[in-house]
Amino acid sequence: MGIESLCSADASEPFWIDKCCPFDSEMVSGKQYCHVVRYRLADTEVDAFRYVTFCTYFILLLVQLILSCFPEKPPLFSEAVNDPKPCPEFSASFLSRITFWWITGQPLSLLYSSKKQQKSSDSNGEVTEEAEALIIKPSQRSSEASLSKVLYKTFGPYFLMSFLFKAAHDLLMFAGPEILKQPLSLLYSSKKQQKSSDSNGEVTEEAEALIIKPSQRSSEASLSKVLYKTFGPYFLMSFLFKAAHDLLMFAGPEILKLLINFVNNKSAPNWQGYFYTGLLFVCACLQTLILHQYFHICFVTGMRLKTAIVGVIYRKALVITNSARKTSTVGEIVNLMSVDAQRFMDLATYINMIWSAPLQVILALYLLWQNLGPSVLAGVAVMILLVPINAVMAVKTKTYQVAQMKSKDNRIKLMNEILNGIKVLKLYAWELAFREKVLEIRQKELKVLKKSAYLAAVGTFTWVCAPFLVALSTFAVYVKIDKNNVLDAQKAFVSLALFNILRFPLNILPMVISSIVEASVSLKRLRVFLSHEELDPDSIIRGPITNAEGSIVVKNATFSWSKTDPPSLNSINFTVPEGSLIAVVGQVGCGKSSLLSALLGEMDKKEGCVVVKGSIAYVPQQAWIQNATLEDNIIFGREMNESRYKRVIEACALLPDLEILPMGDRTEIGEKGVNLSGGQKQRVSLARAVYCNADVYLFDDPLSAVDAHVGKHIFENVIGPKGILKNKTRVLVTHAVNYLPQMDTILVMTDGEISEMGSYQELLKQDGAFAEFLRTYANAEQSTESSDANSPSGKEGKPVENGVLVNEAPGKLMHRQLSNSSTYSRETGKSQHQSSTAELQKPLAEKNSWKLTEADTAKTGRVKATVYWEYMKAIGLYISFLSIFLFMCNHIASLASNYWLSLWTDDPVVNGTQQYTNIRLGVYGALGISQGIAVFGYSMAVSIGGIFASRHLHLDLLHNVLRSPMSFFERTPSGNLVNRFSKEIDTIDSTIPPIIKMFMGSTFNVIGACIIILLATPIAAVIIPPLGLVYLLVQRFYVATSRQLKRLESVSRSPVYSHFNETLLGVSVIRAFEEQKRFIKQNDMKVDENQKAYYPSIVANRWLAVRLEFVGNCIVLFAALFAVIARNKLSPGLVGLSVSYSLQITAYLNWLVRMTSDLETNIVAVERVKEYAEMEKEAEWSIEETAPASTWPEEGKVEFRGFCLRYREDLDLVLKNINITINGGEKIGIVGRTGAGKSSLTLGLFRINEAAEGEIIIDGINIAKIGLHDLRFKITIIPQDPILFSGSLRMNLDPFDQHSDEDIWRSLELAHLKTFVSSLPDKLNHECAEGGENLSVGQRQLVCLARALLRKSKILVLDEATAAVDLETDNLIQSTIKSQFEECTVLTIAHRLNTIMDYTRVLVLDRGEVVECDSPDNLLQAKGLFYSMAKDSGLA
C-alpha cells in the first residue's frame, strides 16, 4: 500500500527511490533508476481509493501523535481516591514521560511527598498489598498449598491486565502499575469480607493465615518461582525495550562504515554525508529514549521486589517459633532486610543482560565477520579463553561472599548487643574487651575482603584488556594470513566500533554473574529464614467457646521450647473457672513464666489439649514499651474511650507519673522506654493490658517492679477481688506471699510440674511443701498484713534450679520490698523527672522530627571536599597519588595505540600491500601491553587502598561510639547506629572502591575522546566548550537533587529498622494481643515512606541520563558534521578515529555522571561514619599522669563535697549540694521516694554524668582528675537490669581473662550458681544466648553477683540488685554480700527497707537533697521521712 504513494511522491529524488527499489543500488545509475520506477508505475494502475484512505490514515496518525503529546486531564467525577499530592507522573504527557520531563520542576519537598501511592482510604498502600499477597489465607489453603500458586492467583489478573493494557496501548506508553492498583485492593477487600464480621475472628484468622504451615509445605514452594511469577510480567516489558535497544546499537558502526566510504569517495555528493550524519543522530536519540524506558522499568521493579521481600520478612518474623528465633538472631534478620533485599534490587537492573549480552556478542561477531572475514575467529578464541577465567573468579567470589556475610552477621549481632547493653559496659569499664571482640570478627571480614580485592584487580585487568587483546589478535591475524589484506580505515574503525560495543557485554557479564551469585546467596539465606518453623496457631484453641468447663482448660499437656528440646512443662492439668483469680508460685526457674508462654501458644505443645476462652491480655515480666507516646502505648491500637482510659490510668497508679512527664500522656517514650523508670514501664505495660478489656488476663509478676504501696494499690484496684478486673479470669505469677490468701486457687510449680493445687486453706491443710513454706513466714505475715511485701520474681524460661523450697530463718525475708517506681530508669538511670524532661521538652510539633534530626544532622548541600580528603588520608596519600598516576599512564597508552592505528590505516597501499605492517603491529602490541600493566597496577592500588580505608574508618567509628557518653545513646535510636555499622560500613567496604575505579576510568575516557575529536577536527573546539557547559549545568542540577534524595532515603530507612527491632523484642506481646495486622500495616507505611524518597531518585537518574545522552548525541552529530564539512582535508583514518570515539562518548558521559553521583551518594557513607568523630566524648579512659596506685582504694572512704549534678546544661540540678563522708567499710543504705535522686548519686560516683559543682573524693583522690577506666575498674556495681552478652558464661564473668578457673568457680559457688553451672554440659563454656535469653532473670541476676565477687573491689554499689529473685535466693544473696564484702564500703539503693535495717547508716534523699542520715534505729525514733516509709512497709 505504501510503496506507490512513496514512489509517486517525487521520482526524481533518489532518496525515495533508494528506499523503495529492491535492487542493488551500485548496479544501476540514477537515470536508469527513474526509468525503472516510471516503468513500474505505468504498469500498475494507481488505486485511488487505497491512495486516499492511506493519506487520511496517515494524517490521522499524525494528529494522534501530536495529541498524545498533551497530557490528559483527570475526569471530573472519579471513583478513585483523590490524593491531595498526586504523583506528577500520572498527569504527564507522553513526551514528558519518555524524556522524564515531569520531574524537572518538582521541588524536593514535593518530590518527597509526591510518591504517595494512590492509597485506598485506609492508606493500605501498594506495599502492603504486595507483601500481603505473599501470605495465604486459611480459606485458600488446600492440602498442597504452594506459595507460588497463591501468588499466581492473587497477582494473575493484575498482571494479565497490566500486560495486555501496556502491550496493546503502546509499547512506550507505560503508566506504571499504579494505575491498575484498584483491582488488587478490590480483590483483597473482597477476601476480607468473606471473613466473619466478628473482629476477633478476623484477627485470629489473619494470625493463623500467615504464610504456609510447615506441614503443608510441598517440595515446590521455591522462593525463586514465587518471585518470578510475581514480577515476571514487568521483566517481559523490559525485555522488549532491551531487545529494541540492542538492535539499534549496531546501527552506529554500520553508518560509520557508510561515512568512511563517503570520505574515501571524493565524487560522492555532499548531501549523502549530511544524510548519514542526521541518521547517526536520530538513531542515537532513539536509542537513548528506549534504553531509559528500559532502565526505568527495571529500577521500579527492583524497588517493588525489595518492598515485597521486606514485607514478607516482617510478616514471617511475627510467626516464627522461639527456637527458630535462636537460629536467626536480630542482627541476621536486620541484615536480611537491609543487605539481602538490596541485592535483589541491584539484580533487577542487570538480569536482562543474561540474554542481552550474548545477543550483542553474536550480532557484533556477525558484523565483524562481514568486515574482516575468518580472522575474527582469533578474537573469538581470545574471548573464549577469558570465559573460564571469569567463571573461576565468579565461583571464588561466591565463596568469599558467603564467608564475608557470615562475619558481617556476627559483627552486627555483637554490635546490637553492645548498643543494648552499653550502660553495663560503661559501668564495668568493659569497652576495651568488647572492642577487641568486634575487631577480631572484623579482622576475619577484612581478610576475606582482601582476597576479594585481589580477585577484583585480576578481574578488572582481564576485562579492560579483553577488548584490546581481541582487537590485537584479530588485526594481527588479518594482516598476517594474506599479504593483500590491507587494514584500511573502514575495516579498522568499523571493527573498533564493534569491538567497543563488544566491550560492554564482556565487561558487564562478570558483574551480572557476580550480582546473580550474590543474589543467589541472599536467596538461599531468605529461603532458610522463610522456611523456619512457625508457631502452630491451632495448638491452643482460642476464641469464644460456649461449652467449655472453664475459662482456661489444660488437660495432660506437655510443652517444650522447641521440637528438639526436652519438655519444660510436664503433664499439666488444671481448669480455671470463669472470673476467678489464680496465683502461680514456685522458685526461680521452676517454669512459672513458661506456663504463661504455653497458654499464649508460644511453646511447642507435645501432647494434651489447651483451651482458652475469649481474648487474652498479657503483661510480660520485662515490660515491652514502644517508641511512641505514653497514650499510644496504653491504647495499643484500640479505640479511644476517655472514661475507661482515665479509670485505667488511675487504677494503675499512673496519675503522679503523668504530672511529672513534660507533656503528660502525650510525652514520647524513647526506644525501649529509656525515659521511664522500671516501675513506670511495668505500670504502663499493665495499663495496656487493663485497657484492652480482654476476657483472660495473664500477669507475669507485674508487682515485682513497683514500690510496696504502689503494689498494694495496683492489687486492690486492678488485680484483686475488688479491682477493675474482678469479673475477668486472671492468672498471676507472683512471689508475694501476702496476696495469696485472697486468691481463689494457687498452683505450686516444681521443676516444670504442678506439685500442688488448691485454695490457700486447702494447701495449708494438705501440709505439703507449700504449707511448710508459708509457715516459715507466718510470724512475718501477721506483722505485715497491711504492708504487702511483694517480693520479686524472675523470668523463668527453662526448668533449671533446685526444685524444693527450703526453710529459711523465720521472718527474715518477709519484709523485703521491691520498689521500682524508683528514680532509676532501667535503661539509663535518670530520675524520671529529669530524664523525661531532658528527652522530651520539645513541643508537640517537633515530636515527629526528632528521629530525622538525629539521623540527618546538617547534611545538605554538596559533600564537602574534606570528606574526600579524609577518605584519601584513610587510604594513604601515597597509594592515592600512585593510583591516579597509573590511571593516567593507562589512558595515555590507550590513546596512543588508537592514534597509532589511525596512522597505520592511512599508510599508502603499494601493489595491494602496506609497507610497514610488522613495525605497526609491533608498536600497537607494545602499547597494548603497557596499558595492561598500568590497569593491573591501579586496580591493585585502589582495591588495597579501599581495604586500608575501611579498616581505618571502622576502627574510628567503633572507638568513637564506645567513647560517647551515656546521654548520646539515649538520644540516638539504636536503628541509626546499627545502620552506620551495617549499611554504611558495607558501602565503604565493597561499594566505594569499584566506584572510584569506574569514576576515574570514565573521567579519563571522556577527556581522551575530546582530545581525539579536537585532533581530528580542530573546529570542534567551537562546539565542545558550550556542550561541556550544558553538561556541567545538567549534572550539577542533578547531583544536588540526587544527593539529597539519597540522604532522605537513608534517613527514612532507619525507622524501618528501628520499628523492626522493636517488633522482634515485643513479638510475644504483639501475638498475645493479636495485633499482628496493625504492626504489619505500620511496617508497610514506614517502608512506603522510604520508597517515597527512593522513587524520585530513580526518576532523577533517568531524567539526567536522557539529557546527558542528548549532549553526547550532539557531540556525535558535530564530530560527524565537521568530518563531512572538512572531508577533503581529512584522511579516512582520522575521520574513523574521531567518529568512533564520538560514538563512545555518549556511553562515557552517561557512565561518568552515574559514577559522579554514585561516588557522591556513596561517599556520604564516609561522611556519616565520620560524623560521630565530632560528637562530644566522655573523659579520657585513662590518664597516665594522674593514674592512682594499683592498690587504690585501700580504705574505701568516699566523700561527697558540695556535690551537684544535672543531666544536661539546660536542665535543673538533680542533686543539690550533697555533703557526706562515708568511712571505709561502712554499709550505707540509700532510700527515698520516686524521683528523689537515689540513682543519680551512683551515676555521679561512676561519672556516667559529670559533676555540675563540687567533687567526690575516694581515699584522698578527686575522682574527676583520674581516667574513667581507672575509676570504674575499682568500684563494682550490681545493676538493676541483669544484662548478659552472647558468648560463653566465662566471657560474661571475666571478659579480660584476668582470673583463673578456680577463682571463677569460687565466685559461682558464692553466688549459688555452682550446682546449676556444673549441671550444664559445657560448664563455664556454656553459650549464653543474645541478651542472656536462655537463663531466667533470677539466674542472670546471680551471674551479676558473681561478677562483683570476682572483681572484689573495695567499694560495692547495689542498685536494687535483688529485684528479680524469690525470697529465698534473695536471702542467700544478702548473706553472701554480708560475708564476702565485710571489709568493703557498700552503698545500697534500697527498695525493700528490711534489707538495710542492719546497715551502719541510712541516707534519706528527697528532691535531690540529703534530708536525714543516721543509723536506722535513730532514724526510726526521729519519726521523720524514713519512719513514714518504714511504716508504709510495715517495719515500724
PDB file of N, CA and C in Angstrom, residues 256 259-260 280 493 496 898-899 902 1008-1018 1020 1024 1115-1124 1130-1145:
ATOM      1  N   LEU A 256      28.772   4.347  10.357  1.00  0.00           N
ATOM      2  CA  LEU A 256      30.172   4.776  10.331  1.00  0.00           C
ATOM      3  C   LEU A 256      30.850   4.244   9.068  1.00  0.00           C
ATOM      4  N   LEU A 259      29.923   6.360   6.284  1.00  0.00           N
ATOM      5  CA  LEU A 259      30.581   7.671   6.378  1.00  0.00           C
ATOM      6  C   LEU A 259      32.009   7.590   5.871  1.00  0.00           C
ATOM      7  N   ILE A 260      32.744   6.533   6.283  1.00  0.00           N
ATOM      8  CA  ILE A 260      34.145   6.423   5.869  1.00  0.00           C
ATOM      9  C   ILE A 260      34.217   6.218   4.351  1.00  0.00           C
ATOM     10  N   LEU A 280      22.726   9.138  11.869  1.00  0.00           N
ATOM     11  CA  LEU A 280      23.505   8.750  13.049  1.00  0.00           C
ATOM     12  C   LEU A 280      22.893   9.385  14.298  1.00  0.00           C
ATOM     13  N   PHE A 493      38.301   0.931  11.750  1.00  0.00           N
ATOM     14  CA  PHE A 493      37.491   1.682  12.710  1.00  0.00           C
ATOM     15  C   PHE A 493      36.085   1.132  12.877  1.00  0.00           C
ATOM     16  N   LEU A 496      36.778  -1.510  15.201  1.00  0.00           N
ATOM     17  CA  LEU A 496      36.997  -0.949  16.548  1.00  0.00           C
ATOM     18  C   LEU A 496      35.670  -0.571  17.193  1.00  0.00           C
ATOM     19  N   ASN A 898      45.413   3.883  19.775  1.00  0.00           N
ATOM     20  CA  ASN A 898      44.385   4.140  18.759  1.00  0.00           C
ATOM     21  C   ASN A 898      44.861   5.134  17.702  1.00  0.00           C
ATOM     22  N   TYR A 899      45.647   6.127  18.149  1.00  0.00           N
ATOM     23  CA  TYR A 899      46.170   7.102  17.198  1.00  0.00           C
ATOM     24  C   TYR A 899      47.126   6.389  16.232  1.00  0.00           C
ATOM     25  N   SER A 902      45.286   4.722  13.585  1.00  0.00           N
ATOM     26  CA  SER A 902      44.788   5.588  12.504  1.00  0.00           C
ATOM     27  C   SER A 902      45.919   5.920  11.530  1.00  0.00           C
ATOM     28  N   GLY A1008      39.913  11.830  27.043  1.00  0.00           N
ATOM     29  CA  GLY A1008      40.590  11.237  25.888  1.00  0.00           C
ATOM     30  C   GLY A1008      39.786  11.430  24.613  1.00  0.00           C
ATOM     31  N   ALA A1009      38.480  11.159  24.685  1.00  0.00           N
ATOM     32  CA  ALA A1009      37.634  11.268  23.498  1.00  0.00           C
ATOM     33  C   ALA A1009      37.640  12.704  22.970  1.00  0.00           C
ATOM     34  N   CYS A1010      37.544  13.665  23.895  1.00  0.00           N
ATOM     35  CA  CYS A1010      37.542  15.073  23.463  1.00  0.00           C
ATOM     36  C   CYS A1010      38.856  15.418  22.770  1.00  0.00           C
ATOM     37  N   ILE A1011      39.979  14.935  23.344  1.00  0.00           N
ATOM     38  CA  ILE A1011      41.292  15.226  22.751  1.00  0.00           C
ATOM     39  C   ILE A1011      41.350  14.699  21.314  1.00  0.00           C
ATOM     40  N   ILE A1012      40.886  13.460  21.134  1.00  0.00           N
ATOM     41  CA  ILE A1012      40.932  12.852  19.792  1.00  0.00           C
ATOM     42  C   ILE A1012      40.069  13.642  18.808  1.00  0.00           C
ATOM     43  N   ILE A1013      38.867  14.015  19.229  1.00  0.00           N
ATOM     44  CA  ILE A1013      37.975  14.754  18.325  1.00  0.00           C
ATOM     45  C   ILE A1013      38.623  16.093  17.954  1.00  0.00           C
ATOM     46  N   LEU A1014      39.266  16.731  18.939  1.00  0.00           N
ATOM     47  CA  LEU A1014      39.912  18.013  18.658  1.00  0.00           C
ATOM     48  C   LEU A1014      41.096  17.828  17.708  1.00  0.00           C
ATOM     49  N   LEU A1015      41.843  16.732  17.878  1.00  0.00           N
ATOM     50  CA  LEU A1015      42.981  16.473  16.992  1.00  0.00           C
ATOM     51  C   LEU A1015      42.500  16.319  15.550  1.00  0.00           C
ATOM     52  N   ALA A1016      41.419  15.550  15.385  1.00  0.00           N
ATOM     53  CA  ALA A1016      40.941  15.257  14.043  1.00  0.00           C
ATOM     54  C   ALA A1016      40.327  16.498  13.410  1.00  0.00           C
ATOM     55  N   THR A1017      39.424  17.148  14.136  1.00  0.00           N
ATOM     56  CA  THR A1017      38.712  18.305  13.587  1.00  0.00           C
ATOM     57  C   THR A1017      38.846  19.455  14.582  1.00  0.00           C
ATOM     58  N   PRO A1018      39.910  20.245  14.472  1.00  0.00           N
ATOM     59  CA  PRO A1018      40.140  21.326  15.449  1.00  0.00           C
ATOM     60  C   PRO A1018      38.945  22.265  15.560  1.00  0.00           C
ATOM     61  N   ALA A1020      36.076  21.598  16.057  1.00  0.00           N
ATOM     62  CA  ALA A1020      35.180  21.141  17.135  1.00  0.00           C
ATOM     63  C   ALA A1020      35.419  21.932  18.415  1.00  0.00           C
ATOM     64  N   ILE A1024      32.676  22.067  21.506  1.00  0.00           N
ATOM     65  CA  ILE A1024      32.836  21.244  22.727  1.00  0.00           C
ATOM     66  C   ILE A1024      32.634  22.052  24.018  1.00  0.00           C
ATOM     67  N   ILE A1115      27.462  15.685  20.393  1.00  0.00           N
ATOM     68  CA  ILE A1115      28.892  15.568  20.084  1.00  0.00           C
ATOM     69  C   ILE A1115      29.084  14.659  18.868  1.00  0.00           C
ATOM     70  N   VAL A1116      28.339  13.535  18.854  1.00  0.00           N
ATOM     71  CA  VAL A1116      28.400  12.629  17.701  1.00  0.00           C
ATOM     72  C   VAL A1116      28.029  13.406  16.437  1.00  0.00           C
ATOM     73  N   LEU A1117      26.924  14.151  16.541  1.00  0.00           N
ATOM     74  CA  LEU A1117      26.426  14.910  15.400  1.00  0.00           C
ATOM     75  C   LEU A1117      27.507  15.847  14.866  1.00  0.00           C
ATOM     76  N   PHE A1118      28.119  16.611  15.787  1.00  0.00           N
ATOM     77  CA  PHE A1118      29.098  17.614  15.339  1.00  0.00           C
ATOM     78  C   PHE A1118      30.392  16.972  14.851  1.00  0.00           C
ATOM     79  N   ALA A1119      30.828  15.881  15.532  1.00  0.00           N
ATOM     80  CA  ALA A1119      32.052  15.216  15.080  1.00  0.00           C
ATOM     81  C   ALA A1119      31.858  14.751  13.633  1.00  0.00           C
ATOM     82  N   ALA A1120      30.685  14.153  13.371  1.00  0.00           N
ATOM     83  CA  ALA A1120      30.418  13.648  12.027  1.00  0.00           C
ATOM     84  C   ALA A1120      30.254  14.817  11.040  1.00  0.00           C
ATOM     85  N   LEU A1121      29.558  15.851  11.522  1.00  0.00           N
ATOM     86  CA  LEU A1121      29.275  17.002  10.653  1.00  0.00           C
ATOM     87  C   LEU A1121      30.570  17.674  10.215  1.00  0.00           C
ATOM     88  N   PHE A1122      31.450  17.930  11.183  1.00  0.00           N
ATOM     89  CA  PHE A1122      32.709  18.600  10.847  1.00  0.00           C
ATOM     90  C   PHE A1122      33.558  17.712   9.941  1.00  0.00           C
ATOM     91  N   ALA A1123      33.468  16.385  10.172  1.00  0.00           N
ATOM     92  CA  ALA A1123      34.230  15.468   9.315  1.00  0.00           C
ATOM     93  C   ALA A1123      33.716  15.567   7.879  1.00  0.00           C
ATOM     94  N   VAL A1124      32.376  15.680   7.752  1.00  0.00           N
ATOM     95  CA  VAL A1124      31.792  15.780   6.412  1.00  0.00           C
ATOM     96  C   VAL A1124      32.203  17.111   5.766  1.00  0.00           C
ATOM     97  N   LEU A1130      40.719  15.826   5.387  1.00  0.00           N
ATOM     98  CA  LEU A1130      40.928  14.761   6.389  1.00  0.00           C
ATOM     99  C   LEU A1130      41.243  13.429   5.733  1.00  0.00           C
ATOM    100  N   SER A1131      42.097  12.656   6.435  1.00  0.00           N
ATOM    101  CA  SER A1131      42.315  11.287   5.973  1.00  0.00           C
ATOM    102  C   SER A1131      41.208  10.417   6.551  1.00  0.00           C
ATOM    103  N   PRO A1132      40.846   9.354   5.841  1.00  0.00           N
ATOM    104  CA  PRO A1132      39.790   8.454   6.366  1.00  0.00           C
ATOM    105  C   PRO A1132      40.143   7.941   7.763  1.00  0.00           C
ATOM    106  N   GLY A1133      41.452   7.703   8.007  1.00  0.00           N
ATOM    107  CA  GLY A1133      41.871   7.198   9.334  1.00  0.00           C
ATOM    108  C   GLY A1133      41.436   8.129  10.442  1.00  0.00           C
ATOM    109  N   LEU A1134      41.662   9.445  10.237  1.00  0.00           N
ATOM    110  CA  LEU A1134      41.298  10.411  11.281  1.00  0.00           C
ATOM    111  C   LEU A1134      39.789  10.507  11.442  1.00  0.00           C
ATOM    112  N   VAL A1135      39.071  10.488  10.315  1.00  0.00           N
ATOM    113  CA  VAL A1135      37.605  10.541  10.410  1.00  0.00           C
ATOM    114  C   VAL A1135      37.115   9.337  11.215  1.00  0.00           C
ATOM    115  N   GLY A1136      37.638   8.164  10.853  1.00  0.00           N
ATOM    116  CA  GLY A1136      37.227   6.943  11.571  1.00  0.00           C
ATOM    117  C   GLY A1136      37.518   7.068  13.057  1.00  0.00           C
ATOM    118  N   LEU A1137      38.741   7.545  13.362  1.00  0.00           N
ATOM    119  CA  LEU A1137      39.142   7.668  14.770  1.00  0.00           C
ATOM    120  C   LEU A1137      38.193   8.604  15.502  1.00  0.00           C
ATOM    121  N   SER A1138      37.986   9.781  14.874  1.00  0.00           N
ATOM    122  CA  SER A1138      37.183  10.807  15.538  1.00  0.00           C
ATOM    123  C   SER A1138      35.743  10.335  15.750  1.00  0.00           C
ATOM    124  N   VAL A1139      35.116   9.773  14.699  1.00  0.00           N
ATOM    125  CA  VAL A1139      33.702   9.379  14.843  1.00  0.00           C
ATOM    126  C   VAL A1139      33.563   8.169  15.769  1.00  0.00           C
ATOM    127  N   SER A1140      34.518   7.214  15.691  1.00  0.00           N
ATOM    128  CA  SER A1140      34.358   6.041  16.564  1.00  0.00           C
ATOM    129  C   SER A1140      34.519   6.452  18.035  1.00  0.00           C
ATOM    130  N   TYR A1141      35.383   7.440  18.284  1.00  0.00           N
ATOM    131  CA  TYR A1141      35.478   7.946  19.665  1.00  0.00           C
ATOM    132  C   TYR A1141      34.215   8.678  20.068  1.00  0.00           C
ATOM    133  N   SER A1142      33.650   9.482  19.121  1.00  0.00           N
ATOM    134  CA  SER A1142      32.463  10.247  19.494  1.00  0.00           C
ATOM    135  C   SER A1142      31.284   9.311  19.753  1.00  0.00           C
ATOM    136  N   LEU A1143      31.268   8.159  19.044  1.00  0.00           N
ATOM    137  CA  LEU A1143      30.189   7.198  19.281  1.00  0.00           C
ATOM    138  C   LEU A1143      30.242   6.680  20.711  1.00  0.00           C
ATOM    139  N   GLN A1144      31.466   6.560  21.222  1.00  0.00           N
ATOM    140  CA  GLN A1144      31.596   6.042  22.584  1.00  0.00           C
ATOM    141  C   GLN A1144      31.299   7.102  23.628  1.00  0.00           C
ATOM    142  N   ILE A1145      31.438   8.370  23.227  1.00  0.00           N
ATOM    143  CA  ILE A1145      31.417   9.423  24.258  1.00  0.00           C
ATOM    144  C   ILE A1145      30.086   9.450  24.986  1.00  0.00           C
TER     145      ILE A1145
END
